[in-house]
Short mmCIF file of C-alpha atoms and ligand atoms in Angstrom, two decimals:
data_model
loop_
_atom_site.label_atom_id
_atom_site.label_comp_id
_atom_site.label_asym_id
_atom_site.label_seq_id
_atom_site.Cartn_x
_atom_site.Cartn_y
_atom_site.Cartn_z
CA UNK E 292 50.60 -128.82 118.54
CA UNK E 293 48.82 -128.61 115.37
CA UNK E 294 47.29 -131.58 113.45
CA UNK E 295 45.29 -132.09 109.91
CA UNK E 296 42.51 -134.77 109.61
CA UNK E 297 41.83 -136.17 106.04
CA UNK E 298 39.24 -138.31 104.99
CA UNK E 299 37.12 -139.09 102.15
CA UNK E 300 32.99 -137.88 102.82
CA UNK E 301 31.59 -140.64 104.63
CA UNK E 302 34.63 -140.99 106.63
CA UNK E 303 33.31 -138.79 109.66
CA UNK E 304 35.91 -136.41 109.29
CA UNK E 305 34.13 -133.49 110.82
CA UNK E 306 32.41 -135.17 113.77
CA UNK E 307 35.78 -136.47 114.70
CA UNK E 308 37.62 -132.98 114.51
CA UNK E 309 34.86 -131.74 116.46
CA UNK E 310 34.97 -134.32 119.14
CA UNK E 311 38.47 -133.77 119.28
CA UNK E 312 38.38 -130.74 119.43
CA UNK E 313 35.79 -130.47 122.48
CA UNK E 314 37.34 -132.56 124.60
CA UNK E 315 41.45 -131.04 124.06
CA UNK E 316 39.76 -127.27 124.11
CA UNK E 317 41.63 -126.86 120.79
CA UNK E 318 40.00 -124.92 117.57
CA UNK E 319 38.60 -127.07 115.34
CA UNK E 320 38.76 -124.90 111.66
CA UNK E 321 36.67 -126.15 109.36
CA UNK E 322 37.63 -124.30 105.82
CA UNK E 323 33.53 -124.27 104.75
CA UNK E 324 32.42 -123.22 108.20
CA UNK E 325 34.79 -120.02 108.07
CA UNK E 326 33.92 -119.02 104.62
CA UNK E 327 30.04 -119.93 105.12
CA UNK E 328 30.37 -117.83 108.63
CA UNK E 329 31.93 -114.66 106.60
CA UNK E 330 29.68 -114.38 104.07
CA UNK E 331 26.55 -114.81 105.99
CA UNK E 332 28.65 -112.45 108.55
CA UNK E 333 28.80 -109.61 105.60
CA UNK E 334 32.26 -109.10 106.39
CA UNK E 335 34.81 -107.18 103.74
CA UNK E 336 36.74 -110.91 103.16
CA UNK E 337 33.24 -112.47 103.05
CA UNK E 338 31.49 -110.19 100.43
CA UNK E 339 34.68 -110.83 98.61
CA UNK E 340 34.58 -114.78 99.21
CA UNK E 341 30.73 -114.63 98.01
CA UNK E 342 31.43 -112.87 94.58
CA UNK E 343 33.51 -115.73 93.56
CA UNK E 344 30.63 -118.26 95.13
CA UNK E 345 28.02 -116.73 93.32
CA UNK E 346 29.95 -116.89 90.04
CA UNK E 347 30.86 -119.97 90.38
CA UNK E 348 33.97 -119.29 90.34
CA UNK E 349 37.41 -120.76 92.63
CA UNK E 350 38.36 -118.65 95.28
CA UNK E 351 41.49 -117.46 95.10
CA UNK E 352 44.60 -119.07 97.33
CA UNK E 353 45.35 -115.93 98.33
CA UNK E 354 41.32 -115.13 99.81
CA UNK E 355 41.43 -118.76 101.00
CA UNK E 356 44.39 -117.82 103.18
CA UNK E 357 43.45 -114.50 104.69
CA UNK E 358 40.23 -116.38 105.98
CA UNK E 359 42.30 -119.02 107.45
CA UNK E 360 44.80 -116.38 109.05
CA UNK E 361 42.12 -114.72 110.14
CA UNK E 362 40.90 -117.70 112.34
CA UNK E 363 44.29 -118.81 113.17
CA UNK E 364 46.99 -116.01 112.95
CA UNK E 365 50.44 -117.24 111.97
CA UNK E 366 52.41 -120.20 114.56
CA UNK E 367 48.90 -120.71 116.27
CA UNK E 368 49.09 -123.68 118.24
CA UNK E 369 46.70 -126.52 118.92
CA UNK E 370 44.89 -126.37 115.75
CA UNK E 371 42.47 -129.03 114.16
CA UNK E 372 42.36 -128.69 110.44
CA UNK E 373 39.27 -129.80 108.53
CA UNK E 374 39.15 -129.10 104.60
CA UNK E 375 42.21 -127.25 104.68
CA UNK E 376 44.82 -127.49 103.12
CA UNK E 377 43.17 -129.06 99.51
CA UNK E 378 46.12 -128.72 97.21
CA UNK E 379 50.08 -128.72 97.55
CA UNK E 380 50.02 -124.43 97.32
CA UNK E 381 48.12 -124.33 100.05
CA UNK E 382 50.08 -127.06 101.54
CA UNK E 383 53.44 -125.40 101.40
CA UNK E 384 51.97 -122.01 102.71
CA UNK E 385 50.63 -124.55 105.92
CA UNK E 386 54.03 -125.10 106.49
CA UNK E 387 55.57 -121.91 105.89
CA UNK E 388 53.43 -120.12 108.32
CA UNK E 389 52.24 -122.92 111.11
CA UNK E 390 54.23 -125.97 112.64
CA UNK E 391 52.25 -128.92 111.58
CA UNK E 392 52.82 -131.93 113.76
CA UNK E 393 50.82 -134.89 112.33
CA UNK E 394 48.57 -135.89 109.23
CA UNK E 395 45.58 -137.94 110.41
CA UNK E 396 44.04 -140.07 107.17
CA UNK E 397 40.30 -141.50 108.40
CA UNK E 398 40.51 -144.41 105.40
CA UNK E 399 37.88 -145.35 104.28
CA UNK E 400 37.04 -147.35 100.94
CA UNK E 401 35.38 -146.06 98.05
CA UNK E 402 32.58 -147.95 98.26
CA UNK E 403 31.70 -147.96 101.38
CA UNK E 404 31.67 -143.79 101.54
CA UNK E 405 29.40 -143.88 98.56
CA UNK E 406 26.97 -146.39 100.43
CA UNK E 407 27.13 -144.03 103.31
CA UNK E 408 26.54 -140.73 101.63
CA UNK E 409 23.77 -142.39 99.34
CA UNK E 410 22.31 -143.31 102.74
CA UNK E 411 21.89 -139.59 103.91
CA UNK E 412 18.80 -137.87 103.78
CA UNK E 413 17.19 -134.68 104.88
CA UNK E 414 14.03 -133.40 106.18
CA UNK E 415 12.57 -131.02 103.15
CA UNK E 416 10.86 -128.79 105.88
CA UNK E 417 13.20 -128.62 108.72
CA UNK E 418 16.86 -129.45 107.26
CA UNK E 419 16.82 -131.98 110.11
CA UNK E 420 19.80 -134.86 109.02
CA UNK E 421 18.76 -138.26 108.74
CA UNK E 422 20.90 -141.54 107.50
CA UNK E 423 18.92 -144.63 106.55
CA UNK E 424 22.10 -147.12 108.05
CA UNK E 425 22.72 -145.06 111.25
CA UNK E 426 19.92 -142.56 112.10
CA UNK E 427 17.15 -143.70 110.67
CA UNK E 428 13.39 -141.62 111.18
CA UNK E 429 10.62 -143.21 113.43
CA UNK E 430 8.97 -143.88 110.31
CA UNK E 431 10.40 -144.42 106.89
CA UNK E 432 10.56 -141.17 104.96
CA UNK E 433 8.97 -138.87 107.02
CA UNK E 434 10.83 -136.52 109.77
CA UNK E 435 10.24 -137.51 113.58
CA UNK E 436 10.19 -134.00 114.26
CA UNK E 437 8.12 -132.18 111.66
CA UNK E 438 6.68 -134.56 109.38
CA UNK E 439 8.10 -133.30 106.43
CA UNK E 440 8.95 -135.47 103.80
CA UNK E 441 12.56 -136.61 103.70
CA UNK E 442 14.53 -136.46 100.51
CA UNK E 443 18.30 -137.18 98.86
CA UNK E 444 20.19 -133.62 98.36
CA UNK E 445 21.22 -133.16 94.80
CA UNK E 446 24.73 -133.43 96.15
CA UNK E 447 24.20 -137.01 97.99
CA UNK E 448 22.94 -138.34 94.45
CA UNK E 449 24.96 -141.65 93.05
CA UNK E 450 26.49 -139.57 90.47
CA UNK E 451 27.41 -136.88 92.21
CA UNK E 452 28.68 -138.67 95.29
CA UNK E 453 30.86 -140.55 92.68
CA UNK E 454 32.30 -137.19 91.68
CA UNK E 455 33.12 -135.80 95.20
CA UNK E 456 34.94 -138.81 95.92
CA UNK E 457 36.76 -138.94 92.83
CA UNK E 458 37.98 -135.02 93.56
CA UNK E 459 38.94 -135.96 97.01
CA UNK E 460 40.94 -139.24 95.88
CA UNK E 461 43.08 -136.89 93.47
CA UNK E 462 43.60 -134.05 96.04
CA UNK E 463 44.40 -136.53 98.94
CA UNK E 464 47.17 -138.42 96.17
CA UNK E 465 48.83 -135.35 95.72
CA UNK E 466 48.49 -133.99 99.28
CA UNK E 467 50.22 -137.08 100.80
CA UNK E 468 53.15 -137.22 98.23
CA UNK E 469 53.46 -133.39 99.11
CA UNK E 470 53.61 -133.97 102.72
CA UNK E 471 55.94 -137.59 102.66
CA UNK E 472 58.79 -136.84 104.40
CA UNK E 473 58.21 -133.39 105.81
CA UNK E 474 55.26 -134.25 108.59
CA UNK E 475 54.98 -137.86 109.98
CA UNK E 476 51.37 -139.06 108.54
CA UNK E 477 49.02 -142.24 110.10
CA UNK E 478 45.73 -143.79 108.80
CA UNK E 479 43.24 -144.57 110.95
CA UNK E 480 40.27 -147.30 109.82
CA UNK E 481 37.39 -145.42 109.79
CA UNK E 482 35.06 -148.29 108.37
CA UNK E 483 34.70 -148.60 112.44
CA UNK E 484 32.29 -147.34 114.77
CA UNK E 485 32.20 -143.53 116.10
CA UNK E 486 33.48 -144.22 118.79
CA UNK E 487 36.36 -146.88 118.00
CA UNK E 488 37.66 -144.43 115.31
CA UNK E 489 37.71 -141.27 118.26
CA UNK E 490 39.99 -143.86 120.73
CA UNK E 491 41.95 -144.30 118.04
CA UNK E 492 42.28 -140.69 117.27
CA UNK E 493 43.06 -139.56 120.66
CA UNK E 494 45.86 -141.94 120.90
CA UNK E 495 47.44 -140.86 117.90
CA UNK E 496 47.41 -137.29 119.48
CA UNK E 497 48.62 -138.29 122.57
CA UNK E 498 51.41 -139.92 121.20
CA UNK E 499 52.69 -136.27 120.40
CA UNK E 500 52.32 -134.93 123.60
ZN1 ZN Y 242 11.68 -131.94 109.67
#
């Protein structure tokens, strides 16, 4: 069984997949992890991948799909999808090449994902991840564990956040027209708690097996 989770930043998309994926003992592929892992791993694919990084530039479908194949070689079963597949292409070479068995949407409303990512901060010494609604320091702006000074990435600004979300609105439009019909597809709220959304999740797994 193979499944793909969608969900807007904010949403908790990847801490789901990897619960998920912990406590089934199924492979949780996150698309940045696998490209982040081959370039730092200096591999042919990766040096490849980080030309088009460096530049700027879109990788290829075709790159983005030998990384993926290489993670999860063609009919692989019990497969969590995280960030993959972003566009209908890639979407029809998902189904060409892997049985996909249900489309998991974490919903979440625009507004509350931008509150949430505007809430993240990190540590400017230590990288450590803080959130000033959920996991806030000991003491405000400063690190528990180093002391460094905690600050807003450039990509967690307002304006910024805005645009991510916007991107993933128009992607996840298309994505779910594409897949209507061909794979069955359920929403889960994910303006709930951790752990209400993962009960939720597991029982919309379950249901498949
Ligand atoms: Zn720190």
């Amino acid at each position: 069984m193979n499944i793909v989770i969608m969900g807007v930043q904010g949403s908790g998309k990847g801490t789901q997949a990897k619960k998920l994926a912990e406590l089934k003992g199924w492979k949780h592929i996150n698309i940045g992890q696998l490209f982040r892992a081959e370039m730092s791993g200096g591999t042919a694919t990766g040096k490849e991948a980080k030309q088009y990084v460096t530049n700027g530039e879109l990788v290829p479908d075709e790159l983005t799909f030998r990384i993926f194949a290489n993670a999860a070689p063609f009919n692989s079963s019990n497969l969590i999808l995280d960030g993959f597949p972003r566009s209908v292409a890639q979407s029809k070479y998902l189904l060409e090449h892997y049985q996909i068995d249900k489309i998991i949407v974490l919903d979440l409303s625009e507004a509350e994902a931008v509150k949430r990512i505007s809430a993240r901060r990190n540590c400017s010494k230590c990288g450590r991840d803080y959130n000033t609604l959920y996991k806030k320091p000991q003491k405000e702006g400063i690190c528990d564990v180093c002391g460094g000074e905690l600050v807003t990435r450039e990509d967690d600004k307002p304006k910024e956040v805005q645009r991510r979300i916007d991107i993933y609105m128009e992607q996840a439009r298309k994505l779910l027209d594409f897949f209507e019909g061909k794979v069955k597809i359920v929403s889960i709220d994910a303006s709930q708690g951790i752990d209400e959304i993962f009960s939720l999740l597991v029982k919309e797994v379950d249901s498949l097996q």
